[in-house]
Amino acid sequence: MRQSVRDMLHGGVDHSRLESKYHSLLNEKRTSIGYPVNQDWDFSELFKFLEVPVNNVGDPFQHSNYKLNTLEFEQEVIDAFAHFTQAPDDQCWGYVTSGGTEGNMYGLYLARELYPKGMVYFSEETHYSVAKILRLQHTPSIMLRAQENGEMDYEDLRESLRINRHLPPILFVNIGTTMKGAIDNLDKIKEILNDLAIRDYYIHCDGALHGMAMSFIDNPPAWNFADGADSISISGHKWLGAPIPCGVALAKNSHVERISRAVEYVGVMDTTITGSRSGFSPLMLWYALRRHGEAGLRDMVRKSIELASYAVERFQNDGVEAWRNSNSPIVVFPRPGKKIIEKWAIAPSGGIGHIVCLPHMDRAVVDEFIEDYLSEKQSKA
Ligand SMILES: Cc1ncc(COP(=O)(O)O)c(C=O)c1O
């Protein structure tokens, strides 16, 4: 038997090890600025719910045999997100997911059920999990080139659609790419479909990070149900912030009806991907939305984008070619060395790195990061 297994089975709870892990995580918090995770929240009022095995198995809008649930909170969260995404009244369905990946899987699953012979189009800047979802679902797909700023290459899309016009297209649209925060132009995509006289298609919008912000900025680009989306995925733990990964999957009712099956065991329609689902995550999302309110959410988005602008300006004043896409809190810069990547938890990709300016950050931490970045650069010169 391995020592770790022996300790697990016979060692009892190692309190000092837990304490030390807790403190080392606290120490890392301030310098974790490379991933899209807002740390500005306080859910302590919800701790008492951890005394109950809450589980939201099944469809959140139906009665469940399992009584220890928070379905009424989940419904309110989905109603709020349906409002943010401009879903037509009573024509949108959704549920709280384990994160953005599950929401994307849900959208692609609905699309494949609707168009079994469909072809998925997504750009090379799309989150890595999407290629995995497509492999899992055995859905044929075409990876498109992306432009320098991270947006889909529309000429590549046009040409690929033209060649495969006999297969109904399923468009995977990035509402903020992972590395560069680029928003694919949904209007342009629809224009191309129209030019090619393609009438049957499906549009899924991946708003993992930026989807949370789009309804709180002035003049947002096309991104939601009113702009033609059939389904949308948004992460909960990213811009809004939560200690446990979560998100929402939203889709038009009519698409969801195609996949729902009644399950006697739980007495509910099986419209979700997983069986058991967190009953705690809907509480966190509900609490965060209530705590901020509309004015708070708008403020949260404005401050994040202002901080990102500040970071770009500071970098540029020091001769570093940093930049960002509009409406994005992601600041892109030339890839730093290993030490900086390690210390600041920077997500690297090829020749670039980025930081994601979210509400828990302030100018002081951005300044400190940039000083570190510059001194590493100077020491290499
Ligand atoms: C654009 C995009 N899509 C999907 C995901 C996956 O989301 P999650 O980590 O919530 O599963 C991410 C994560 O960073 C992302 O940036």
Tab-separated table of C-alpha atoms and ligand atoms in Angstrom:
chain	number	residue	atom	x	y	z
A	1	MET	CA	0.000	0.000	0.000
A	2	ARG	CA	1.290	3.487	-0.837
A	3	GLN	CA	2.196	5.669	2.154
A	4	SER	CA	-0.384	8.278	1.107
A	5	VAL	CA	-3.121	5.626	1.065
A	6	ARG	CA	-1.978	4.282	4.459
A	7	ASP	CA	-2.109	7.831	5.891
A	8	MET	CA	-5.514	8.378	4.346
A	9	LEU	CA	-6.993	5.253	5.844
A	10	HIS	CA	-5.218	5.204	9.216
A	11	GLY	CA	-3.767	8.682	9.848
A	12	GLY	CA	-6.902	10.596	10.875
A	13	VAL	CA	-7.448	14.221	9.836
A	14	ASP	CA	-4.119	16.025	9.584
A	15	HIS	CA	-5.222	19.433	10.940
A	16	SER	CA	-1.836	21.101	10.633
A	17	ARG	CA	-1.576	20.098	6.977
A	18	LEU	CA	-4.988	21.603	6.263
A	19	GLU	CA	-3.990	24.805	8.085
A	20	SER	CA	-0.790	25.067	6.120
A	21	LYS	CA	-2.567	24.517	2.760
A	22	TYR	CA	-5.141	27.153	3.696
A	23	HIS	CA	-2.445	29.734	4.468
A	24	SER	CA	-0.430	28.971	1.375
A	25	LEU	CA	-3.565	29.496	-0.766
A	26	LEU	CA	-4.245	32.799	1.007
A	27	ASN	CA	-0.672	33.850	0.260
A	28	GLU	CA	-1.110	33.146	-3.457
A	29	LYS	CA	-4.398	35.031	-3.812
A	30	ARG	CA	-3.057	38.546	-4.340
A	31	THR	CA	-0.625	37.579	-7.076
A	32	SER	CA	-3.083	35.334	-8.971
A	33	ILE	CA	-3.976	37.798	-11.703
A	34	GLY	CA	-3.512	35.790	-14.908
A	35	TYR	CA	-6.785	33.860	-14.938
A	36	PRO	CA	-10.348	35.179	-15.222
A	37	VAL	CA	-11.399	34.693	-11.622
A	38	ASN	CA	-12.861	37.546	-9.608
A	39	GLN	CA	-11.999	37.123	-5.923
A	40	ASP	CA	-14.120	39.968	-4.611
A	41	TRP	CA	-17.000	38.323	-2.736
A	42	ASP	CA	-18.189	37.285	0.677
A	43	PHE	CA	-20.527	34.319	0.816
A	44	SER	CA	-20.224	33.707	4.550
A	45	GLU	CA	-24.005	34.134	5.014
A	46	LEU	CA	-24.402	30.988	2.890
A	47	PHE	CA	-22.032	28.776	4.906
A	48	LYS	CA	-24.944	27.284	6.875
A	49	PHE	CA	-26.306	25.708	3.703
A	50	LEU	CA	-23.290	23.381	3.763
A	51	GLU	CA	-25.094	21.596	6.616
A	52	VAL	CA	-27.668	20.290	4.122
A	53	PRO	CA	-27.077	17.908	1.174
A	54	VAL	CA	-28.711	20.267	-1.320
A	55	ASN	CA	-28.928	18.836	-4.830
A	56	ASN	CA	-30.776	20.356	-7.788
A	57	VAL	CA	-31.016	17.167	-9.857
A	58	GLY	CA	-33.166	17.556	-12.974
A	59	ASP	CA	-34.934	20.460	-14.605
A	60	PRO	CA	-34.892	23.584	-12.402
A	61	PHE	CA	-38.343	24.651	-13.573
A	62	GLN	CA	-40.119	21.453	-12.552
A	63	HIS	CA	-41.136	19.715	-9.384
A	64	SER	CA	-38.527	17.264	-8.059
A	65	ASN	CA	-38.996	14.239	-5.776
A	66	TYR	CA	-35.734	15.230	-4.108
A	67	LYS	CA	-36.842	17.843	-1.589
A	68	LEU	CA	-33.476	19.176	-0.433
A	69	ASN	CA	-33.044	21.566	-3.306
A	70	THR	CA	-32.731	25.279	-4.064
A	71	LEU	CA	-34.701	25.193	-7.329
A	72	GLU	CA	-36.653	28.376	-6.636
A	73	PHE	CA	-33.356	30.287	-6.297
A	74	GLU	CA	-32.043	28.674	-9.463
A	75	GLN	CA	-35.178	29.762	-11.354
A	76	GLU	CA	-34.648	33.364	-10.250
A	77	VAL	CA	-31.000	33.251	-11.327
A	78	ILE	CA	-31.996	31.927	-14.749
A	79	ASP	CA	-34.707	34.590	-15.071
A	80	ALA	CA	-32.074	37.259	-14.363
A	81	PHE	CA	-29.674	35.827	-16.958
A	82	ALA	CA	-32.528	35.508	-19.482
A	83	HIS	CA	-33.058	39.235	-18.922
A	84	PHE	CA	-29.317	40.026	-19.308
A	85	THR	CA	-29.203	38.046	-22.560
A	86	GLN	CA	-32.386	39.654	-23.969
A	87	ALA	CA	-34.232	36.369	-24.279
A	88	PRO	CA	-37.779	36.812	-25.567
A	89	ASP	CA	-40.343	36.429	-22.746
A	90	ASP	CA	-40.951	32.805	-21.746
A	91	GLN	CA	-38.982	31.475	-24.697
A	92	CYS	CA	-35.725	30.815	-22.924
A	93	TRP	CA	-34.806	27.945	-20.655
A	94	GLY	CA	-31.650	27.448	-18.639
A	95	TYR	CA	-29.937	25.910	-15.657
A	96	VAL	CA	-26.963	26.489	-13.387
A	97	THR	CA	-23.984	24.471	-14.627
A	98	SER	CA	-20.649	23.392	-13.241
A	99	GLY	CA	-19.002	26.128	-15.351
A	100	GLY	CA	-18.576	27.551	-18.832
A	101	THR	CA	-17.440	24.248	-20.321
A	102	GLU	CA	-20.705	22.508	-19.439
A	103	GLY	CA	-22.707	25.409	-20.876
A	104	ASN	CA	-20.778	25.136	-24.145
A	105	MET	CA	-21.289	21.390	-24.151
A	106	TYR	CA	-24.997	21.963	-23.646
A	107	GLY	CA	-25.262	24.370	-26.573
A	108	LEU	CA	-23.292	22.077	-28.866
A	109	TYR	CA	-25.382	19.098	-27.756
A	110	LEU	CA	-28.650	20.889	-28.573
A	111	ALA	CA	-27.225	21.984	-31.916
A	112	ARG	CA	-26.175	18.444	-32.801
A	113	GLU	CA	-29.607	17.071	-31.817
A	114	LEU	CA	-31.271	19.708	-33.966
A	115	TYR	CA	-28.881	19.193	-36.876
A	116	PRO	CA	-27.472	15.649	-36.691
A	117	LYS	CA	-25.581	16.288	-39.928
A	118	GLY	CA	-24.359	19.693	-38.770
A	119	MET	CA	-20.817	21.007	-39.136
A	120	VAL	CA	-19.387	23.112	-36.302
A	121	TYR	CA	-17.266	26.173	-37.143
A	122	PHE	CA	-15.028	27.656	-34.474
A	123	SER	CA	-11.902	29.782	-34.548
A	124	GLU	CA	-8.435	28.738	-33.475
A	125	GLU	CA	-8.692	31.193	-30.551
A	126	THR	CA	-11.591	29.219	-29.068
A	127	HIS	CA	-11.139	27.727	-25.589
A	128	TYR	CA	-9.345	24.367	-25.716
A	129	SER	CA	-12.298	22.549	-24.121
A	130	VAL	CA	-14.466	23.067	-27.200
A	131	ALA	CA	-12.374	20.750	-29.420
A	132	LYS	CA	-12.649	18.150	-26.651
A	133	ILE	CA	-16.452	18.542	-26.449
A	134	LEU	CA	-16.680	18.035	-30.212
A	135	ARG	CA	-14.555	14.883	-30.019
A	136	LEU	CA	-16.756	13.614	-27.208
A	137	GLN	CA	-19.905	14.256	-29.252
A	138	HIS	CA	-18.430	12.993	-32.512
A	139	THR	CA	-19.499	16.215	-34.166
A	140	PRO	CA	-17.593	17.095	-37.340
A	141	SER	CA	-16.003	20.526	-37.181
A	142	ILE	CA	-13.763	23.009	-38.939
A	143	MET	CA	-11.275	25.145	-37.070
A	144	LEU	CA	-11.053	28.577	-38.665
A	145	ARG	CA	-8.119	30.953	-38.699
A	146	ALA	CA	-8.246	33.925	-36.342
A	147	GLN	CA	-7.168	37.504	-36.913
A	148	GLU	CA	-4.313	39.080	-34.967
A	149	ASN	CA	-6.719	40.540	-32.368
A	150	GLY	CA	-8.248	37.098	-31.743
A	151	GLU	CA	-11.450	37.553	-33.764
A	152	MET	CA	-12.532	34.890	-36.210
A	153	ASP	CA	-11.228	35.280	-39.777
A	154	TYR	CA	-14.497	35.966	-41.608
A	155	GLU	CA	-13.104	35.231	-45.063
A	156	ASP	CA	-12.046	31.794	-43.864
A	157	LEU	CA	-15.572	31.326	-42.466
A	158	ARG	CA	-17.172	32.390	-45.751
A	159	GLU	CA	-15.006	30.056	-47.801
A	160	SER	CA	-15.469	27.089	-45.441
A	161	LEU	CA	-19.249	27.603	-45.377
A	162	ARG	CA	-19.345	27.842	-49.154
A	163	ILE	CA	-17.498	24.555	-49.610
A	164	ASN	CA	-19.663	22.737	-47.033
A	165	ARG	CA	-22.981	24.393	-47.721
A	166	HIS	CA	-24.777	21.018	-47.897
A	167	LEU	CA	-24.147	20.558	-44.121
A	168	PRO	CA	-26.157	22.762	-41.717
A	169	PRO	CA	-23.682	25.080	-39.999
A	170	ILE	CA	-23.362	25.275	-36.235
A	171	LEU	CA	-21.543	28.505	-35.440
A	172	PHE	CA	-19.535	28.579	-32.240
A	173	VAL	CA	-19.154	32.290	-31.558
A	174	ASN	CA	-16.701	33.686	-29.015
A	175	ILE	CA	-18.078	36.498	-26.930
A	176	GLY	CA	-14.588	37.164	-25.605
A	177	THR	CA	-11.777	34.740	-26.427
A	178	THR	CA	-9.756	33.210	-23.632
A	179	MET	CA	-6.372	34.764	-24.394
A	180	LYS	CA	-7.208	38.074	-26.095
A	181	GLY	CA	-10.790	38.846	-25.085
A	182	ALA	CA	-11.855	39.185	-28.724
A	183	ILE	CA	-15.557	39.251	-29.559
A	184	ASP	CA	-16.517	37.546	-32.821
A	185	ASN	CA	-18.715	39.773	-34.952
A	186	LEU	CA	-22.124	38.111	-34.844
A	187	ASP	CA	-23.631	40.609	-37.291
A	188	LYS	CA	-20.914	39.841	-39.819
A	189	ILE	CA	-21.401	36.098	-39.326
A	190	LYS	CA	-25.142	36.426	-40.007
A	191	GLU	CA	-24.403	38.595	-43.036
A	192	ILE	CA	-22.184	35.837	-44.467
A	193	LEU	CA	-24.888	33.218	-43.854
A	194	ASN	CA	-27.365	35.481	-45.576
A	195	ASP	CA	-25.019	36.135	-48.547
A	196	LEU	CA	-24.698	32.388	-49.020
A	197	ALA	CA	-28.487	31.942	-48.699
A	198	ILE	CA	-28.019	29.490	-45.812
A	199	ARG	CA	-31.301	29.366	-43.917
A	200	ASP	CA	-30.825	26.457	-41.502
A	201	TYR	CA	-28.128	27.125	-38.936
A	202	TYR	CA	-27.486	27.229	-35.207
A	203	ILE	CA	-25.574	29.877	-33.259
A	204	HIS	CA	-24.030	29.180	-29.863
A	205	CYS	CA	-22.381	32.076	-28.030
A	206	ASP	CA	-19.595	31.396	-25.547
A	207	GLY	CA	-19.675	34.291	-23.103
A	208	ALA	CA	-17.624	32.562	-20.404
A	209	LEU	CA	-16.039	35.725	-19.017
A	210	HIS	CA	-17.345	38.648	-21.104
A	211	GLY	CA	-20.962	37.418	-21.254
A	212	MET	CA	-21.399	38.598	-17.676
A	213	ALA	CA	-20.414	42.140	-18.660
A	214	MET	CA	-22.105	42.674	-22.003
A	215	SER	CA	-25.429	43.878	-20.603
A	216	PHE	CA	-23.679	46.368	-18.350
A	217	ILE	CA	-21.656	48.249	-20.960
A	218	ASP	CA	-22.925	51.006	-23.239
A	219	ASN	CA	-23.551	49.988	-26.855
A	220	PRO	CA	-22.400	46.373	-26.616
A	221	PRO	CA	-21.666	44.490	-29.839
A	222	ALA	CA	-24.148	41.821	-31.009
A	223	TRP	CA	-23.910	38.892	-28.610
A	224	ASN	CA	-27.270	37.637	-27.298
A	225	PHE	CA	-30.664	36.098	-28.095
A	226	ALA	CA	-31.963	39.341	-29.593
A	227	ASP	CA	-28.978	39.204	-31.972
A	228	GLY	CA	-29.731	35.652	-33.109
A	229	ALA	CA	-28.123	33.307	-30.540
A	230	ASP	CA	-29.795	29.918	-30.069
A	231	SER	CA	-27.890	29.192	-26.857
A	232	ILE	CA	-25.441	31.007	-24.582
A	233	SER	CA	-22.988	29.894	-21.915
A	234	ILE	CA	-21.671	32.178	-19.158
A	235	SER	CA	-19.388	31.237	-16.261
A	236	GLY	CA	-20.420	32.305	-12.768
A	237	HIS	CA	-17.041	32.173	-11.062
A	238	LYS	CA	-15.319	34.446	-13.592
A	239	TRP	CA	-16.435	38.095	-13.735
A	240	LEU	CA	-19.195	37.773	-11.129
A	241	GLY	CA	-17.000	35.643	-8.870
A	242	ALA	CA	-17.594	32.556	-6.724
A	243	PRO	CA	-15.339	30.203	-4.763
A	244	ILE	CA	-16.800	27.149	-6.525
A	245	PRO	CA	-16.774	26.939	-10.339
A	246	CYS	CA	-20.285	27.406	-11.767
A	247	GLY	CA	-22.119	29.016	-14.655
A	248	VAL	CA	-25.343	29.174	-16.580
A	249	ALA	CA	-26.491	27.455	-19.765
A	250	LEU	CA	-29.307	29.238	-21.587
A	251	ALA	CA	-31.170	28.119	-24.682
A	252	LYS	CA	-34.378	28.651	-26.598
A	253	ASN	CA	-37.200	26.524	-25.166
A	254	SER	CA	-38.002	24.944	-28.491
A	255	HIS	CA	-34.506	23.426	-28.778
A	256	VAL	CA	-34.570	22.037	-25.239
A	257	GLU	CA	-37.905	20.276	-25.800
A	258	ARG	CA	-36.179	18.087	-28.363
A	259	ILE	CA	-33.824	16.536	-25.825
A	260	SER	CA	-35.961	16.332	-22.669
A	261	ARG	CA	-36.903	12.908	-21.321
A	262	ALA	CA	-39.051	12.103	-18.270
A	263	VAL	CA	-37.265	10.184	-15.510
A	264	GLU	CA	-39.464	8.390	-12.990
A	265	TYR	CA	-36.675	7.923	-10.403
A	266	VAL	CA	-36.339	11.655	-9.712
A	267	GLY	CA	-39.844	12.583	-10.898
A	268	VAL	CA	-38.535	15.305	-13.149
A	269	MET	CA	-37.611	15.982	-16.782
A	270	ASP	CA	-33.985	15.151	-17.551
A	271	THR	CA	-33.061	18.284	-19.464
A	272	THR	CA	-29.588	18.869	-18.019
A	273	ILE	CA	-26.274	17.200	-18.833
A	274	THR	CA	-25.328	15.963	-15.385
A	275	GLY	CA	-27.660	14.111	-13.033
A	276	SER	CA	-26.898	15.466	-9.568
A	277	ARG	CA	-26.207	19.171	-9.693
A	278	SER	CA	-24.979	21.628	-7.111
A	279	GLY	CA	-27.748	23.193	-5.030
A	280	PHE	CA	-25.148	25.546	-3.544
A	281	SER	CA	-24.060	27.240	-6.795
A	282	PRO	CA	-27.508	28.743	-7.509
A	283	LEU	CA	-27.427	30.242	-4.010
A	284	MET	CA	-24.036	31.839	-4.699
A	285	LEU	CA	-25.173	33.302	-8.011
A	286	TRP	CA	-28.444	34.506	-6.479
A	287	TYR	CA	-26.567	36.080	-3.567
A	288	ALA	CA	-24.000	37.780	-5.812
A	289	LEU	CA	-26.668	39.234	-8.123
A	290	ARG	CA	-28.745	40.467	-5.179
A	291	ARG	CA	-25.721	41.899	-3.410
A	292	HIS	CA	-24.538	43.896	-6.410
A	293	GLY	CA	-27.875	44.824	-7.977
A	294	GLU	CA	-27.864	46.460	-11.393
A	295	ALA	CA	-25.882	49.524	-10.299
A	296	GLY	CA	-23.267	47.355	-8.592
A	297	LEU	CA	-22.878	45.090	-11.617
A	298	ARG	CA	-22.454	48.087	-13.899
A	299	ASP	CA	-19.898	49.529	-11.514
A	300	MET	CA	-18.015	46.226	-11.287
A	301	VAL	CA	-17.709	46.059	-15.084
A	302	ARG	CA	-16.737	49.722	-15.445
A	303	LYS	CA	-14.021	49.500	-12.787
A	304	SER	CA	-12.548	46.337	-14.325
A	305	ILE	CA	-12.317	47.898	-17.771
A	306	GLU	CA	-10.899	51.131	-16.363
A	307	LEU	CA	-8.217	49.171	-14.558
A	308	ALA	CA	-7.373	47.280	-17.753
A	309	SER	CA	-7.025	50.616	-19.626
A	310	TYR	CA	-4.766	51.859	-16.865
A	311	ALA	CA	-2.596	48.717	-17.151
A	312	VAL	CA	-2.253	49.107	-20.939
A	313	GLU	CA	-1.317	52.782	-20.564
A	314	ARG	CA	1.256	52.044	-17.860
A	315	PHE	CA	2.816	49.264	-19.920
A	316	GLN	CA	2.933	51.442	-23.037
A	317	ASN	CA	4.470	54.367	-21.129
A	318	ASP	CA	7.264	51.986	-20.226
A	319	GLY	CA	7.761	50.893	-23.828
A	320	VAL	CA	5.958	47.537	-23.608
A	321	GLU	CA	3.599	46.721	-26.473
A	322	ALA	CA	0.585	45.864	-24.361
A	323	TRP	CA	-2.958	46.090	-25.737
A	324	ARG	CA	-6.519	44.960	-25.208
A	325	ASN	CA	-9.703	44.529	-27.187
A	326	SER	CA	-12.473	47.010	-26.427
A	327	ASN	CA	-14.959	45.877	-23.768
A	328	SER	CA	-12.395	43.446	-22.391
A	329	PRO	CA	-10.549	43.389	-19.059
A	330	ILE	CA	-7.828	41.183	-20.609
A	331	VAL	CA	-4.481	42.950	-21.061
A	332	VAL	CA	-2.163	41.211	-23.532
A	333	PHE	CA	1.626	41.704	-23.534
A	334	PRO	CA	4.779	39.950	-24.762
A	335	ARG	CA	5.284	36.703	-22.897
A	336	PRO	CA	7.333	37.210	-19.737
A	337	GLY	CA	9.935	34.783	-18.375
A	338	LYS	CA	9.302	31.757	-16.226
A	339	LYS	CA	9.742	33.539	-12.896
A	340	ILE	CA	7.051	36.122	-13.644
A	341	ILE	CA	4.700	33.493	-15.044
A	342	GLU	CA	5.154	31.474	-11.879
A	343	LYS	CA	4.871	34.312	-9.373
A	344	TRP	CA	1.860	36.039	-10.965
A	345	ALA	CA	0.068	32.911	-12.281
A	346	ILE	CA	0.224	34.264	-15.831
A	347	ALA	CA	-1.523	32.239	-18.549
A	348	PRO	CA	0.991	32.034	-21.413
A	349	SER	CA	0.200	31.167	-25.024
A	350	GLY	CA	2.949	31.221	-27.654
A	351	GLY	CA	4.571	34.653	-27.612
A	352	ILE	CA	2.041	36.360	-25.347
A	353	GLY	CA	0.833	36.454	-21.776
A	354	HIS	CA	-2.073	38.279	-20.199
A	355	ILE	CA	-3.572	39.546	-16.983
A	356	VAL	CA	-7.313	39.765	-16.375
A	357	CYS	CA	-8.301	42.929	-14.509
A	358	LEU	CA	-11.200	41.987	-12.267
A	359	PRO	CA	-12.809	43.676	-9.240
A	360	HIS	CA	-10.487	42.248	-6.569
A	361	MET	CA	-7.527	43.983	-8.242
A	362	ASP	CA	-6.428	47.578	-7.901
A	363	ARG	CA	-3.809	49.913	-9.333
A	364	ALA	CA	-1.308	48.965	-6.630
A	365	VAL	CA	-1.230	45.317	-7.684
A	366	VAL	CA	-1.065	46.239	-11.380
A	367	ASP	CA	1.846	48.629	-10.634
A	368	GLU	CA	3.666	45.948	-8.673
A	369	PHE	CA	3.215	43.435	-11.464
A	370	ILE	CA	4.439	45.862	-14.129
A	371	GLU	CA	7.513	46.798	-12.023
A	372	ASP	CA	8.334	43.109	-11.723
A	373	TYR	CA	7.757	42.551	-15.439
A	374	LEU	CA	10.005	45.501	-16.352
A	375	SER	CA	12.810	44.543	-14.030
A	376	GLU	CA	12.841	41.033	-15.470
A	377	LYS	CA	12.931	42.530	-18.970
A	378	GLN	CA	15.831	44.817	-18.016
A	379	SER	CA	17.779	42.003	-16.405
A	380	LYS	CA	17.510	40.017	-19.665
A	381	ALA	CA	18.572	42.975	-21.877
B	1	LIG	C1	-13.787	31.715	-23.724
B	1	LIG	C2	-13.870	30.598	-22.718
B	1	LIG	N1	-14.743	29.608	-22.904
B	1	LIG	C3	-14.873	28.598	-22.032
B	1	LIG	C4	-14.101	28.528	-20.903
B	1	LIG	C5	-14.274	27.401	-19.950
B	1	LIG	O1	-14.999	27.860	-18.858
B	1	LIG	P1	-14.954	27.136	-17.424
B	1	LIG	O2	-13.536	27.205	-16.971
B	1	LIG	O3	-15.906	27.953	-16.601
B	1	LIG	O4	-15.429	25.745	-17.629
B	1	LIG	C6	-13.164	29.543	-20.655
B	1	LIG	C7	-12.312	29.506	-19.465
B	1	LIG	O5	-11.439	30.280	-19.249
B	1	LIG	C8	-13.040	30.598	-21.587
B	1	LIG	O6	-12.157	31.581	-21.409
